[in-house]
Coordinates of C-alpha atoms in Angstrom, one line a residue:
X27 CA -17.5 14.6 22.3
X28 CA -18.1 11.5 24.5
X29 CA -21.3 9.7 23.8
X30 CA -22.6 8.0 27.0
X31 CA -24.6 4.8 26.8
X32 CA -28.3 5.2 26.7
X33 CA -29.5 2.0 28.4
X34 CA -31.9 1.3 31.3
X35 CA -31.8 -1.6 33.8
X36 CA -34.9 -2.6 35.6
X37 CA -33.0 -3.6 38.8
X38 CA -29.4 -3.5 40.0
X39 CA -27.2 -6.1 38.4
X40 CA -23.7 -6.9 39.6
X41 CA -21.6 -7.6 36.5
X42 CA -18.3 -9.4 36.6
X43 CA -15.4 -6.9 36.4
X44 CA -14.1 -6.3 32.9
X45 CA -11.0 -4.4 31.7
X46 CA -11.7 -0.8 30.8
X47 CA -12.6 -0.3 27.1
X48 CA -12.2 2.9 25.1
X49 CA -14.1 3.1 21.8
X50 CA -13.3 5.5 18.9
X51 CA -15.0 5.8 15.5
X52 CA -12.8 7.4 12.9
X53 CA -14.7 9.9 10.9
X54 CA -14.0 12.9 8.6
X55 CA -16.1 15.7 10.0
X56 CA -17.5 16.5 6.5
X57 CA -19.0 12.9 6.2
X58 CA -22.1 14.1 8.1
X59 CA -24.4 11.2 6.9
X60 CA -22.0 8.6 8.1
X61 CA -21.7 10.4 11.4
X62 CA -25.5 10.5 11.7
X63 CA -25.8 6.8 10.9
X64 CA -23.1 5.8 13.5
X65 CA -24.7 8.0 16.2
X66 CA -28.1 6.4 15.7
X67 CA -26.6 2.9 15.5
X68 CA -24.4 3.2 18.6
X69 CA -27.2 4.7 20.8
X70 CA -27.8 1.2 22.3
X71 CA -24.1 0.3 22.5
X72 CA -23.9 0.3 26.3
X73 CA -20.4 1.8 26.3
X74 CA -19.1 5.3 26.1
X75 CA -17.6 6.1 22.7
X76 CA -16.4 9.1 20.7
X77 CA -15.6 10.2 17.2
X78 CA -11.9 10.6 16.3
X79 CA -11.7 13.4 13.7
X80 CA -9.9 11.7 10.8
X81 CA -6.9 13.4 9.2
X82 CA -7.2 14.6 5.6
X83 CA -3.5 14.4 5.0
X84 CA -0.4 12.6 6.3
X85 CA -0.5 14.7 9.5
X86 CA 1.4 12.7 12.2
X87 CA 5.1 13.7 12.3
X88 CA 6.1 10.4 13.7
X89 CA 5.3 8.7 10.4
X90 CA 7.8 8.3 7.6
X91 CA 6.8 8.0 3.9
X92 CA 9.4 7.6 1.3
X93 CA 8.0 7.8 -2.3
X94 CA 11.0 5.9 -3.6
X95 CA 10.9 3.2 -1.0
X96 CA 7.1 2.6 -1.3
X97 CA 7.6 1.4 -4.9
X98 CA 9.9 -1.3 -3.6
X99 CA 7.5 -2.4 -0.9
X100 CA 4.0 -1.7 -2.3
X101 CA 4.7 -1.4 -6.1
X102 CA 2.8 1.9 -6.4
X103 CA 2.4 5.2 -4.7
X104 CA -0.1 5.5 -1.9
X105 CA -2.9 8.0 -2.6
X106 CA -3.4 11.0 -0.3
X107 CA -6.5 9.3 1.1
X108 CA -4.6 6.2 2.0
X109 CA -1.9 8.2 3.7
X110 CA -4.6 10.2 5.6
X111 CA -6.2 7.0 6.7
X112 CA -2.9 5.6 7.9
X113 CA -2.2 8.8 9.8
X114 CA -5.6 8.7 11.4
X115 CA -5.5 5.1 12.7
X116 CA -1.9 5.4 13.8
X117 CA -2.6 8.6 15.7
X118 CA -5.7 7.2 17.5
X119 CA -3.6 4.2 18.6
X120 CA -0.6 6.2 19.6
X121 CA -2.9 8.6 21.7
X122 CA -4.3 5.6 23.4
X123 CA -0.9 4.0 24.0
X124 CA 0.5 7.2 25.5
X125 CA -2.4 8.8 27.2
X126 CA -5.4 6.4 27.3
X127 CA -7.1 5.6 30.6
X128 CA -8.4 2.2 29.4
X129 CA -7.0 -1.3 29.1
X130 CA -8.3 -1.9 25.5
X131 CA -9.0 0.3 22.5
X132 CA -11.7 -0.6 20.0
X133 CA -11.4 1.1 16.7
X134 CA -14.2 1.4 14.2
X135 CA -14.4 3.1 10.8
X136 CA -17.6 4.9 10.0
X137 CA -18.9 2.6 7.3
X138 CA -19.9 -0.3 9.5
X139 CA -22.9 -2.1 10.7
X140 CA -22.2 -3.5 14.3
X141 CA -24.2 -5.9 16.3
X142 CA -24.5 -3.7 19.4
X143 CA -25.7 -6.6 21.5
X144 CA -22.3 -8.3 21.0
X145 CA -20.7 -8.7 24.5
X146 CA -17.7 -6.4 24.5
X147 CA -17.0 -6.8 28.2
X148 CA -16.8 -10.6 27.8
X149 CA -14.5 -10.1 24.9
X150 CA -12.1 -7.9 26.8
X151 CA -12.1 -10.3 29.7
X152 CA -11.4 -13.2 27.3
X153 CA -8.5 -11.3 25.7
X154 CA -7.1 -10.3 29.1
X155 CA -7.3 -13.9 30.3
X156 CA -5.7 -15.4 27.2
X157 CA -3.1 -12.7 26.6
X158 CA -4.6 -11.6 23.2
X159 CA -3.3 -8.1 22.4
X160 CA -4.9 -7.7 18.9
X161 CA -8.2 -9.1 17.7
X162 CA -10.3 -8.3 14.6
X163 CA -14.1 -7.9 14.6
X164 CA -14.1 -7.8 10.8
X165 CA -12.2 -9.1 7.8
X166 CA -12.7 -8.1 4.2
X167 CA -11.6 -11.3 2.4
X168 CA -11.4 -15.0 3.0
X169 CA -8.0 -16.0 4.4
X170 CA -6.6 -19.2 5.8
X171 CA -7.1 -19.5 9.5
X172 CA -7.0 -21.9 12.4
X173 CA -10.0 -22.4 14.7
X174 CA -8.6 -22.3 18.2
X175 CA -11.3 -21.7 20.7
X176 CA -15.0 -20.9 21.2
X177 CA -16.4 -17.6 22.3
X178 CA -19.9 -18.5 23.4
X179 CA -21.3 -19.8 20.1
X180 CA -18.7 -18.2 17.9
X181 CA -15.1 -19.2 17.1
X182 CA -11.8 -17.6 17.9
X183 CA -9.6 -18.0 14.9
X184 CA -6.0 -17.1 14.1
X185 CA -5.4 -15.9 10.6
X186 CA -2.2 -17.2 8.9
X187 CA -2.4 -14.3 6.5
X188 CA -4.2 -10.9 6.4
X189 CA -8.0 -10.9 5.7
X190 CA -7.5 -7.1 5.0
X191 CA -9.8 -4.3 6.0
X192 CA -9.5 -2.0 9.1
X193 CA -13.2 -1.5 9.8
X194 CA -13.2 -2.9 13.3
X195 CA -10.4 -4.2 15.6
X196 CA -9.3 -4.1 19.3
X197 CA -5.9 -3.6 20.8
X198 CA -4.6 -3.9 24.4
X199 CA -2.3 -1.1 25.7
X200 CA 0.6 -3.5 25.0
X201 CA -0.6 -4.1 21.5
X202 CA -1.1 -0.4 20.8
X203 CA 2.4 0.3 22.0
X204 CA 3.7 -2.4 19.6
X205 CA 1.8 -0.9 16.7
X206 CA 3.1 2.6 17.5
X207 CA 6.7 1.2 17.6
X208 CA 6.6 -1.0 14.5
X209 CA 4.4 0.9 12.1
X210 CA 6.2 4.2 11.8
X211 CA 7.6 3.5 8.4
X212 CA 4.9 3.4 5.8
X213 CA 5.6 0.5 3.6
X214 CA 2.0 -0.7 2.7
X215 CA -1.6 0.1 3.3
X216 CA -2.7 0.5 6.9
X217 CA -4.7 -2.7 7.2
X218 CA -1.9 -4.8 5.8
X219 CA 0.7 -3.0 8.0
X220 CA -1.4 -3.8 11.0
X221 CA -1.5 -7.5 10.1
X222 CA 2.3 -7.9 9.6
X223 CA 2.4 -10.1 12.6
X224 CA 6.0 -11.2 11.8
X225 CA 7.0 -7.6 12.4
X226 CA 4.6 -6.4 15.1
X227 CA 4.6 -9.5 17.1
X228 CA 0.8 -9.4 17.3
X229 CA -0.9 -12.6 15.9
X230 CA -4.1 -11.9 13.9
X231 CA -6.9 -13.3 16.1
X232 CA -10.5 -12.7 15.3
X233 CA -14.0 -13.5 16.3
X234 CA -15.9 -15.5 13.7
X235 CA -18.6 -15.0 12.5
X236 CA -17.8 -11.3 12.6
X237 CA -20.0 -9.0 14.7
X238 CA -19.2 -6.3 12.2
X239 CA -19.9 -6.0 8.5
X240 CA -19.0 -3.2 6.1
X241 CA -21.8 -1.2 4.5
X242 CA -22.2 -1.6 0.8
X243 CA -21.1 1.9 -0.2
X244 CA -18.6 3.8 -2.3
X245 CA -15.1 3.8 -0.9
X246 CA -13.7 7.1 0.4
X247 CA -10.1 5.7 0.1
X248 CA -9.2 5.1 -3.5
X249 CA -6.0 3.1 -4.4
X250 CA -3.6 3.5 -7.3
X251 CA -3.0 0.6 -9.7
X252 CA 0.3 -1.2 -9.6
X253 CA 3.3 0.5 -11.3
X254 CA 4.7 1.7 -13.4
X255 CA 8.0 0.2 -12.1
X256 CA 11.5 0.2 -13.5
X257 CA 13.1 -3.2 -13.8
X258 CA 15.2 -2.5 -10.7
X259 CA 12.1 -1.4 -8.8
X260 CA 10.1 -4.5 -9.8
X261 CA 13.0 -6.8 -8.8
X262 CA 13.2 -5.0 -5.4
X263 CA 9.4 -5.4 -4.9
X264 CA 9.5 -9.1 -5.8
X265 CA 12.4 -9.6 -3.4
X266 CA 10.5 -7.7 -0.6
X267 CA 7.5 -10.0 -1.2
X268 CA 9.6 -13.1 -1.0
X269 CA 11.2 -12.0 2.2
X270 CA 7.9 -11.2 3.8
X271 CA 6.5 -14.6 2.8
X272 CA 9.4 -16.3 4.4
X273 CA 9.1 -14.2 7.6
X274 CA 5.3 -15.0 7.6
X275 CA 6.0 -18.7 7.2
X276 CA 8.5 -18.7 10.0
X277 CA 6.2 -16.7 12.3
X278 CA 3.3 -19.1 11.7
X279 CA 5.6 -22.0 12.6
X280 CA 6.6 -20.3 15.8
X281 CA 3.0 -19.7 16.8
X282 CA 2.2 -23.4 16.8
X283 CA 2.8 -23.7 20.5
X284 CA 0.7 -20.6 21.3
X285 CA -2.1 -22.2 19.2
X286 CA -1.9 -25.4 21.2
X287 CA -2.0 -23.5 24.5
X288 CA -5.1 -21.5 23.5
X289 CA -6.8 -24.7 22.3
X290 CA -6.2 -26.3 25.7
X291 CA -8.1 -23.5 27.3
X292 CA -11.2 -23.9 25.1
X293 CA -14.4 -23.5 27.2
X294 CA -16.3 -25.3 24.5
X295 CA -19.4 -24.3 22.6
X296 CA -21.9 -22.3 24.7
X297 CA -25.3 -21.6 23.3
X298 CA -26.3 -18.0 24.2
X299 CA -29.1 -17.8 26.7
X300 CA -30.9 -14.9 28.5
X301 CA -28.6 -15.1 31.5
X302 CA -25.5 -14.7 29.3
X303 CA -27.1 -11.6 27.7
X304 CA -27.9 -10.1 31.0
X305 CA -24.5 -10.6 32.5
X306 CA -22.3 -10.3 29.4

């Protein structure tokens, strides 16, 4: 079901053109209370959006999960809920990459609080102008980052490592295709897989402060504890971690030039005023 925006405008306003944006909220149909909260919250969003019915198992046949390999890359088995979440996000992105009509896809999980006044059209224009194919609107943890640019009175940062969490992020069609291509083999949790920029080729950009926060609520996606691992499995896991750290280091070094280029295009701090709000 497509939810059309319920906004009223007192007089015609000509807005600058913006890339077309598709918005999906991943939700298990049985989570009715979460669905009601999102529907009420997004009533003033100003963009069409829809629910994506979340998978309850590893449903997508394009995904590959090897119980033996996951111990060498994640040091534990993934839970059925983690696999279902991975399948849901991957499928929503693959559907957009292959069949979407828009230029960008914004993915939400259903446990978020979103500032619906946040200028999404301006963000898609900014990403299109600067060649950003993946940008987060939320991060779960503190992670080292570089401040590169301003977006009105907020910052555009590039994370040097994953801040974790997949509650809200946006991908271009090119970015979605890269995720579809590089994330078929399940080697870690979805949010960490999405942030393996040395593999996907998609640097982790974000708006900060985040326009999205996670509700304080019980997780619907439990995780297993580490192990148990045999000595050989533990050695393989440690070697995998070391290789990824080296790849991450090299990728961060390679991104230095892109960082300088983005800084050179910095429009500077812009205090939000009524005209900006009207014209996005």
